[in-house]
Tab-separated table of C-alpha atoms and ligand atoms in Angstrom:
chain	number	residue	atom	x	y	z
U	1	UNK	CA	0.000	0.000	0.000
U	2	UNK	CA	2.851	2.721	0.864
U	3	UNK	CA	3.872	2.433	-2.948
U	4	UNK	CA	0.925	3.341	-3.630
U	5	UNK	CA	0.593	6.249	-1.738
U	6	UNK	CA	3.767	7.020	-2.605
U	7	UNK	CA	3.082	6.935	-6.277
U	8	UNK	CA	0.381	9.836	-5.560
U	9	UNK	CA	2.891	11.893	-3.990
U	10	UNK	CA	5.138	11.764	-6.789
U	11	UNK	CA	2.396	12.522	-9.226
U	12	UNK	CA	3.178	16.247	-10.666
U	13	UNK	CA	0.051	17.074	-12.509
U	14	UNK	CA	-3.728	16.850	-11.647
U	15	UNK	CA	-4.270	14.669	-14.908
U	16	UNK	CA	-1.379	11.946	-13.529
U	17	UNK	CA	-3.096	12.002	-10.202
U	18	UNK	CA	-6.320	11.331	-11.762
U	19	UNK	CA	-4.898	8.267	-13.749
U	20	UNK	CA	-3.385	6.948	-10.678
U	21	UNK	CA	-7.025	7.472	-8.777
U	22	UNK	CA	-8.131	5.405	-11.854
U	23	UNK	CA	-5.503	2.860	-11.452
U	24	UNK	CA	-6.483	2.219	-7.761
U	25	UNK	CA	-9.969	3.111	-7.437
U	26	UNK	CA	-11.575	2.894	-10.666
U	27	UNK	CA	-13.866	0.289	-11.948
U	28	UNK	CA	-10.680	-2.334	-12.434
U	29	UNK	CA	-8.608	-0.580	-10.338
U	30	UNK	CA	-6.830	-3.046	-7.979
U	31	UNK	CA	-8.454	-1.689	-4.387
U	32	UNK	CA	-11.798	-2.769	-6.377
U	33	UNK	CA	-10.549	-5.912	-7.286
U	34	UNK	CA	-9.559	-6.573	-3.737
U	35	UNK	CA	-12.740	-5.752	-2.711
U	36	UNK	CA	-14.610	-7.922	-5.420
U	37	UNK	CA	-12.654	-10.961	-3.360
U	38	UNK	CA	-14.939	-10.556	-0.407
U	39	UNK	CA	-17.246	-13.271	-1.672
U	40	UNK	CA	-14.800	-16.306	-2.077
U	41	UNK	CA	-13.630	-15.299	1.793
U	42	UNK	CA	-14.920	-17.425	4.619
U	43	UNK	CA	-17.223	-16.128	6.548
U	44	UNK	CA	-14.853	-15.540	9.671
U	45	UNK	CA	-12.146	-14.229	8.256
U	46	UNK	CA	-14.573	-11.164	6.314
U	47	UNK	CA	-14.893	-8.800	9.219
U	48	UNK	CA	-11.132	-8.361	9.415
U	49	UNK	CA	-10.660	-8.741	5.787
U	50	UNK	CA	-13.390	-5.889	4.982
U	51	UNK	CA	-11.674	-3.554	7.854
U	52	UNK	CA	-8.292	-3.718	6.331
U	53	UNK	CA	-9.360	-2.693	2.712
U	54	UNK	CA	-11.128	0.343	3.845
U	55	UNK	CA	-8.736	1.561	6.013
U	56	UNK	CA	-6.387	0.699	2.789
U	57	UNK	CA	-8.889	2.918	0.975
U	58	UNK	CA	-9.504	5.524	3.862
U	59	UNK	CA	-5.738	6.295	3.528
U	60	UNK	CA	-5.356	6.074	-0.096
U	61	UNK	CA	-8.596	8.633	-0.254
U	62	UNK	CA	-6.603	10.716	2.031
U	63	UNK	CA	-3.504	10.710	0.179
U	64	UNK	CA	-5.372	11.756	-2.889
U	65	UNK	CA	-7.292	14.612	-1.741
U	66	UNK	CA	-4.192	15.991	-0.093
U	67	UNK	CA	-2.222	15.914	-3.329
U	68	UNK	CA	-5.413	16.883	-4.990
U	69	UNK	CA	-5.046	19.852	-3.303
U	70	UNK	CA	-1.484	20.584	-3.170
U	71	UNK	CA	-1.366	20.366	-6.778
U	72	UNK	CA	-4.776	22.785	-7.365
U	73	UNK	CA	-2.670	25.236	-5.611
U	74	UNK	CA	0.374	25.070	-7.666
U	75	UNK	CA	-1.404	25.492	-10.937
U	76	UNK	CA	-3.223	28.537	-9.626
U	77	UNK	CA	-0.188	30.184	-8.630
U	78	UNK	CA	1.472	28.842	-12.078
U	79	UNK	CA	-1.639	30.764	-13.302
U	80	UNK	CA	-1.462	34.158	-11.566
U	81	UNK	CA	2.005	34.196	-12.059
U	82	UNK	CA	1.824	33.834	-15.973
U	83	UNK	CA	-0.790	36.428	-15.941
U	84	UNK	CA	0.937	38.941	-13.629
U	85	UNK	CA	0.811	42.646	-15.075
U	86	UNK	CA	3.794	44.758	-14.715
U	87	UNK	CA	1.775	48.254	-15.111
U	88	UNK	CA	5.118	50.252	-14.635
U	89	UNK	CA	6.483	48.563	-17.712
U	90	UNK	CA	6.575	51.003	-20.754
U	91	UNK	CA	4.178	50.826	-23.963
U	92	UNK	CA	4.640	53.209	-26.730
U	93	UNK	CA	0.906	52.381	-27.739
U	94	UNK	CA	-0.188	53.443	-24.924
U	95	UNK	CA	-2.913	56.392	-25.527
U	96	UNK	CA	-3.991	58.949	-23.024
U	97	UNK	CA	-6.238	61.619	-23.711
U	98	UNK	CA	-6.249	65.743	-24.122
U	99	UNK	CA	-7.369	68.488	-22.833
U	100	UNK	CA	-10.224	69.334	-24.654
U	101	UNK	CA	-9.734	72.936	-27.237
U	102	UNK	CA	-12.782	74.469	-25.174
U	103	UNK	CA	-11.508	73.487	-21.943
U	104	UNK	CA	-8.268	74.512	-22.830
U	105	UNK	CA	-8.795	78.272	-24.046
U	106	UNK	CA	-11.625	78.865	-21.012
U	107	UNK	CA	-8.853	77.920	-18.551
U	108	UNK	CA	-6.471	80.462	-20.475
U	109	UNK	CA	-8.673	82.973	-20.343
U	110	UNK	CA	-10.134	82.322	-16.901
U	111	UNK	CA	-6.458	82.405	-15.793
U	112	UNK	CA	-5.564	85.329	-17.637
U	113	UNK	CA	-8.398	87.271	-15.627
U	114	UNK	CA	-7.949	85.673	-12.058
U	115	UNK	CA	-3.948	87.076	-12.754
U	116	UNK	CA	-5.887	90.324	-12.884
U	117	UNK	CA	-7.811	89.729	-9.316
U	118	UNK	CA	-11.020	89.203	-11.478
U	119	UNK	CA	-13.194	86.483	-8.933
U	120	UNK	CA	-15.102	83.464	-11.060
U	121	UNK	CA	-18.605	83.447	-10.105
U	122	UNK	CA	-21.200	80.859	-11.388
U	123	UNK	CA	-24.900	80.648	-12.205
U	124	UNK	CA	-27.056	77.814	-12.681
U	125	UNK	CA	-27.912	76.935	-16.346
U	126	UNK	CA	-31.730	76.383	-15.599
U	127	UNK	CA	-32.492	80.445	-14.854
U	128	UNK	CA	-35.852	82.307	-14.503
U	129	UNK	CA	-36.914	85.080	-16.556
U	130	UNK	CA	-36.012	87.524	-14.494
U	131	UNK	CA	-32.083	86.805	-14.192
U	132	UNK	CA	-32.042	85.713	-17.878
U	133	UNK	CA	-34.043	88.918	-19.381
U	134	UNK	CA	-36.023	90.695	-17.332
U	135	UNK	CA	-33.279	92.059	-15.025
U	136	UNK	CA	-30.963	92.518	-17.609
U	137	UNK	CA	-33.526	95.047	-18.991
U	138	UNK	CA	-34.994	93.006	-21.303
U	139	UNK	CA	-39.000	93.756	-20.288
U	140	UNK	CA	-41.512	90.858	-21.639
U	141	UNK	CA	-42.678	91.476	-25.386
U	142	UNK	CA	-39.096	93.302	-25.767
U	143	UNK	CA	-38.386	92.669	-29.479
U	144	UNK	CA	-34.485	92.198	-28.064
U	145	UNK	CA	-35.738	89.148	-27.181
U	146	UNK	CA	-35.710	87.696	-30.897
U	147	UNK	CA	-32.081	87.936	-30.591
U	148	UNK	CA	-31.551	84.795	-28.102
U	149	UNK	CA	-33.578	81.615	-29.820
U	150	UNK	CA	-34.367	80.482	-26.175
U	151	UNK	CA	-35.324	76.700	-25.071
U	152	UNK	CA	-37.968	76.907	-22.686
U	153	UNK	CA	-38.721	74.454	-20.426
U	154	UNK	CA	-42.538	73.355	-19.301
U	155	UNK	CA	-42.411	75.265	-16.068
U	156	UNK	CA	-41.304	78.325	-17.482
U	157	UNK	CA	-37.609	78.217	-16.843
U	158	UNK	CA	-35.494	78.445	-19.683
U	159	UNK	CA	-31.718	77.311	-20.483
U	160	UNK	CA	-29.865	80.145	-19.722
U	161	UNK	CA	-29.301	82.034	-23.252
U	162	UNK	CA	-26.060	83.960	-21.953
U	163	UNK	CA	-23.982	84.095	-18.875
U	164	UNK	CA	-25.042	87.599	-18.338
U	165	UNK	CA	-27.661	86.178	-15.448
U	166	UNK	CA	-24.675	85.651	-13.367
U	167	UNK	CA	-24.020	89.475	-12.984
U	168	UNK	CA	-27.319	89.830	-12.055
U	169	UNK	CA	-27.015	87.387	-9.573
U	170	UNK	CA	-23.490	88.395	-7.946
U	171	UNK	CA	-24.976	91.599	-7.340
U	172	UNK	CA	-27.938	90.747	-5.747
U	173	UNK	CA	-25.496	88.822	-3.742
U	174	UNK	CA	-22.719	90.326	-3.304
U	175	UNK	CA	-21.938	94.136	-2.382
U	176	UNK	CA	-19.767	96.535	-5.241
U	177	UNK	CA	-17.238	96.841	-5.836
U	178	UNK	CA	-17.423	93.761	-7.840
U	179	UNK	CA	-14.782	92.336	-10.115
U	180	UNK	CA	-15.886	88.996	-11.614
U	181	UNK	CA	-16.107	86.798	-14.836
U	182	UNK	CA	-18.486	83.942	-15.383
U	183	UNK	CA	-17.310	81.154	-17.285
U	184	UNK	CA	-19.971	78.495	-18.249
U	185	UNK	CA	-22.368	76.664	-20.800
U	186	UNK	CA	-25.427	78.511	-22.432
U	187	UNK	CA	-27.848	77.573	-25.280
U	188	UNK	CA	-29.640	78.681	-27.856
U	189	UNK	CA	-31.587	76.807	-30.585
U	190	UNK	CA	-28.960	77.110	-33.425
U	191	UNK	CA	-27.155	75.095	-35.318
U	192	UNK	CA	-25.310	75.521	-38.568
U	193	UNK	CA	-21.569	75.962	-38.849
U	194	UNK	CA	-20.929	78.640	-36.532
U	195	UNK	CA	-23.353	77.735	-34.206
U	196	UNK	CA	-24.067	74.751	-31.863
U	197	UNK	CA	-27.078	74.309	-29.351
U	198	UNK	CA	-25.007	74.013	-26.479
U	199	UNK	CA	-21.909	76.570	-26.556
U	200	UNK	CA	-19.165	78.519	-23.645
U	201	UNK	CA	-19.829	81.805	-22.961
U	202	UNK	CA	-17.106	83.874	-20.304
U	203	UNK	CA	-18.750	86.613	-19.000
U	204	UNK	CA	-16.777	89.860	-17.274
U	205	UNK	CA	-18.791	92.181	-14.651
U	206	UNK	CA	-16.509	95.312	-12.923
U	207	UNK	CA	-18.594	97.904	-11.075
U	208	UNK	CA	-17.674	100.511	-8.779
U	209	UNK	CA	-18.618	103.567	-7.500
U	210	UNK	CA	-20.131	106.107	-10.122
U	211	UNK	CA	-18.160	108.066	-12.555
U	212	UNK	CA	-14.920	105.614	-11.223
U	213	UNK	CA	-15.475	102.986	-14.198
U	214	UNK	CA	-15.263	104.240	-17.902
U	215	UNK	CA	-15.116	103.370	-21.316
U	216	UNK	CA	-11.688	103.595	-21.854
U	217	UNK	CA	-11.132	101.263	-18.512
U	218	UNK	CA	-13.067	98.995	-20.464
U	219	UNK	CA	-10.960	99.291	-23.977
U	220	UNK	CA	-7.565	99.139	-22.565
U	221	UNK	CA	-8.639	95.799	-20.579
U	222	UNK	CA	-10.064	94.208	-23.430
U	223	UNK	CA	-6.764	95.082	-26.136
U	224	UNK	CA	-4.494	93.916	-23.403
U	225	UNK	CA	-6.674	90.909	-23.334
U	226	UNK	CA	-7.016	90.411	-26.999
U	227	UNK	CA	-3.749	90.888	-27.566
U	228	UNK	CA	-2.710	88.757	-25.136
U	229	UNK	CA	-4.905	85.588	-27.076
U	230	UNK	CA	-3.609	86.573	-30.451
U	231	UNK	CA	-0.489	87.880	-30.450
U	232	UNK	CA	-0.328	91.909	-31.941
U	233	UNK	CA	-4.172	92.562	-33.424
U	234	UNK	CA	-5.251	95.455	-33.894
U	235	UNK	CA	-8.377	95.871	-31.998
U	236	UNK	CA	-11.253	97.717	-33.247
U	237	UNK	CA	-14.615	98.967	-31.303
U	238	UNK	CA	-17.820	99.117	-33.295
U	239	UNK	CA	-21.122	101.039	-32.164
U	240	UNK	CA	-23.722	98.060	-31.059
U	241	UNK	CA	-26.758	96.913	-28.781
U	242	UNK	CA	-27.432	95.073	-25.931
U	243	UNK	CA	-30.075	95.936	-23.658
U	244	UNK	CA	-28.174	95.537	-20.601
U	245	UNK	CA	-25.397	97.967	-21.649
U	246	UNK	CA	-25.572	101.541	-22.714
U	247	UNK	CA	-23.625	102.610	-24.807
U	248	UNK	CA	-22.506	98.856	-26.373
U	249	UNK	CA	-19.944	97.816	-28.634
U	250	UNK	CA	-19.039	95.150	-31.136
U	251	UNK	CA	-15.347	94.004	-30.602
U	252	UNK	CA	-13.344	93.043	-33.790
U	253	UNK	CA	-10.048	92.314	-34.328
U	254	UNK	CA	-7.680	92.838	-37.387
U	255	UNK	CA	-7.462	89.336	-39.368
U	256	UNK	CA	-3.847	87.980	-38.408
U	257	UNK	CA	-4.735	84.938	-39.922
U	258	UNK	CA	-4.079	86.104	-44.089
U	259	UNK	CA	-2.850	89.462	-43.205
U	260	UNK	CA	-6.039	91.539	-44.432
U	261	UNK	CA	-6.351	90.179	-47.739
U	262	UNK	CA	-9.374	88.529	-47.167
U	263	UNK	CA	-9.646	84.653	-46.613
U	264	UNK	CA	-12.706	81.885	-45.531
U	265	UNK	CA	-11.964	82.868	-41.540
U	266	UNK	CA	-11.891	86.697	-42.022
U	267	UNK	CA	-14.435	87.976	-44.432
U	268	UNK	CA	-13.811	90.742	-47.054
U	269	UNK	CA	-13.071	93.057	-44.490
U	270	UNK	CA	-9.953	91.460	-42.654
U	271	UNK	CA	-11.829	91.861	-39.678
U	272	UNK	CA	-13.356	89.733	-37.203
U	273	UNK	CA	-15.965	90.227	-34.772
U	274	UNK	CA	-14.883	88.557	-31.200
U	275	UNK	CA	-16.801	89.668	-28.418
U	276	UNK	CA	-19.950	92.324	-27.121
U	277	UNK	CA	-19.151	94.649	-24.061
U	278	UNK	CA	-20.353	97.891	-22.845
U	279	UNK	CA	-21.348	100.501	-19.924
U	280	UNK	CA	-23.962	98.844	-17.676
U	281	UNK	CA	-27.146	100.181	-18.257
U	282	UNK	CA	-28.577	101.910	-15.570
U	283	UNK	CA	-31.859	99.918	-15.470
U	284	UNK	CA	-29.504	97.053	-14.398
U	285	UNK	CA	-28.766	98.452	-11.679
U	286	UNK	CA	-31.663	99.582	-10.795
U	287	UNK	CA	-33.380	95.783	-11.090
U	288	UNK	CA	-30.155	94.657	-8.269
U	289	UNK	CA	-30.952	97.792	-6.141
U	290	UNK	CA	-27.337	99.474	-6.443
U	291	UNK	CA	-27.371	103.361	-6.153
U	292	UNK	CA	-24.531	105.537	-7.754
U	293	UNK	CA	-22.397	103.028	-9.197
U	294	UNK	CA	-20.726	102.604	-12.852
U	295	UNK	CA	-19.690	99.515	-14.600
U	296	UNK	CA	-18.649	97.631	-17.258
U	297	UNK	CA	-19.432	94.398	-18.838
U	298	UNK	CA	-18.288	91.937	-21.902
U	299	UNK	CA	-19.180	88.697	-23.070
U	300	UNK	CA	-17.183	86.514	-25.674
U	301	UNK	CA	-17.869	83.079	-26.760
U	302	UNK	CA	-15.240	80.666	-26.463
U	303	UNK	CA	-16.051	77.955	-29.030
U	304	UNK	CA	-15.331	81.309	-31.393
U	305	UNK	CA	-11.831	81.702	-29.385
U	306	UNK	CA	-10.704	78.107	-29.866
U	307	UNK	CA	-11.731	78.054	-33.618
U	308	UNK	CA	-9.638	81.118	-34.126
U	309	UNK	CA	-6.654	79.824	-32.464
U	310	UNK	CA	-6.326	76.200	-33.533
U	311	UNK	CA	-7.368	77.102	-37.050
U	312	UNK	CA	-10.924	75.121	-36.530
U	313	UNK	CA	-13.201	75.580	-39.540
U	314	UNK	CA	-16.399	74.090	-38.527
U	315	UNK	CA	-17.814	74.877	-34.970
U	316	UNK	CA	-19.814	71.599	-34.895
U	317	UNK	CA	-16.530	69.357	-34.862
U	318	UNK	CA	-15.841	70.374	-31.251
U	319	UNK	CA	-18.388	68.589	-30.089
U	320	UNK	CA	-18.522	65.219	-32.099
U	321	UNK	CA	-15.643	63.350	-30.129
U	322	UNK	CA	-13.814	62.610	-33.395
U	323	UNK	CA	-10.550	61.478	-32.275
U	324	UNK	CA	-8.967	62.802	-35.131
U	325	UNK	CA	-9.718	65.845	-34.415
U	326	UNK	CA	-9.164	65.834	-30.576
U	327	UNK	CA	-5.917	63.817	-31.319
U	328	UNK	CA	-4.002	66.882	-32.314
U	329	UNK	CA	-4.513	68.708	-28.962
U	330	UNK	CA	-2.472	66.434	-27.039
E	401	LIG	N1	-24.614	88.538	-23.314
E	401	LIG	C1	-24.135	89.005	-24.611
E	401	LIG	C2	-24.314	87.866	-25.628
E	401	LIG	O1	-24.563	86.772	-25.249
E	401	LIG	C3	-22.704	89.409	-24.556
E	401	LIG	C4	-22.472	90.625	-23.716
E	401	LIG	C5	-22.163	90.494	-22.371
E	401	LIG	C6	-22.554	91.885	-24.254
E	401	LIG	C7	-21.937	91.587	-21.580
E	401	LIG	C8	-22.344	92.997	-23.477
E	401	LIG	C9	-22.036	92.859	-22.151
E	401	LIG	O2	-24.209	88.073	-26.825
């Protein structure tokens, strides 16, 4: 019997052990055969006969389901040890991603202004009437209105339209002076290749008390600014409208991109309209409740920003996750 326990010790695999199992316990294994003898043994000689094969048995079971496990053990480790992943090891495949164009000119610009002590405020992007329009003295039936295609929702919120309802909101909040921009998503139903439903807006609020803020505050901010994004513009102010800003101005800025002559990004003119600023109007003050104090505001889109920067022809390919696209940013 000890050879054969000794032959399942030396067994290295599960399969050999098996075959040996087979060899001993199986249906002509030689244990079975021994016990098939039980008939032809006399009668007094079967008790002892019967208790020494199952003890043989008992310890031959044993021995089994000890290497049994022993083995089971090995392989597993075999097996974790083949599979092991080194995740310091090197691989020039390896892809990570990019910061996003959008992301990446709002962060310039939001660190450009926070350089200037500028605070970032934010707004939520379901607003009321009021803070979208009404405040920013845009009365109901306003025909100013037309100019935002707004979504509404059921309840008569809206998606916000602009980030201009976050001035409103940091000065009902907040005490002047007030130095802020607003960074943030607005929408508008649009969509074409300049415009997308869902676009960045950074927004710029600076009041103070009256008479101390004026237009040409205002200017030399936003050439330093430009200037700063594009390298030497030449900035140019154009009489506008907004409602909340009296008087208002269309920003352009001298087409660096073919040198004036003209070209798909620029226009005939060689110059290109970048963002809408202005004096606050009064009656935006008057809806937060501030007495005596002056201000100026601008708004700029930043999908427009990015475009003009990384040479980006069609708005709408920000947004469709085209790898090919996003791939160059890293
Ligand atoms: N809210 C304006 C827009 O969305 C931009 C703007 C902001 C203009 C602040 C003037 C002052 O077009």
């Amino acid at each position: 019997m000890n050879l054969w326990i000794e032959k399942i010790q030396n067994t290295k695999t599960l399969e050999d052990l098996e075959s040996v199992r087979v060899e001993i316990l199986g249906k002509k294994g030689v244990l079975t055969i021994e016990f098939a003898k039980m008939k032809d043994i006399p009668n007094e000689e079967k008790k002892s006969f019967a208790e020494n094969l199952n003890k043989q048995k008992e310890a031959i079971t044993d021995a089994i389901e000890e290497k049994k496990l022993e083995l089971e053990k090995e392989s597993l480790n075999k097996k974790l040890e083949s599979e092991k992943i080194d995740v310091t090891k090197f691989n020039k495949e390896l892809s990570c991603g990019a910061v996003h164009p959008v992301s990446e000119t709002m962060n310039r610009i939001i660190t450009y202004f926070q350089n200037l002590n500028f605070a970032v405020e934010e707004g939520p992007l379901v607003e009321d009437d009021f803070h979208n329009f009404e405040a920013l003295n845009l009365p109901k039936y306003h025909p100013a209105r037309d100019m935002a295609d707004t979504f509404y929702n059921k309840d008569y919120t809206l998606l916000r339209t602009h980030t201009s309802p976050v001035q409103i909101r940091t000065m009902l909040s907040q005490k002047s002076p007030i130095r802020m921009i607003a960074p943030g998503t607005v929408f508008r139903r649009d969509f074409d290749i300049t415009h997308t439903p869902m676009f960045h807006q950074i927004e710029a609020l600076v009041v103070d008390e009256a008479d101390k803020i004026s237009f040409a505050n205002l200017k030399h901010v936003l050439v330093e600014f430009l200037q700063h994004m594009f390298g030497e513009v030449e900035v140019r102010f154009r009489p506008s409208y907004f409602p909340f800003t009296e008087p208002s101005a269309e920003v352009d800025i001298s087409c660096v991109f073919c040198k004036g002559n003209g070209c798909r990004v620029c226009s005939q003119t060689g110059w290109l309209e970048v963002l809408g600023c202005g004096i606050v109007d009064q009656n935006v003050f008057d809806a937060v409740g501030y007495k005596n104090k002056s201000g100026y505001a601008f708004g700029l889109g930043i999908e427009r920003f990015a475009m003009l920067i990384h040479s980006i022809g069609d708005l709408r390919s920000l947004f469709e996750s085209d790898t090919r696209l996003l791939g160059q940013f890293k």
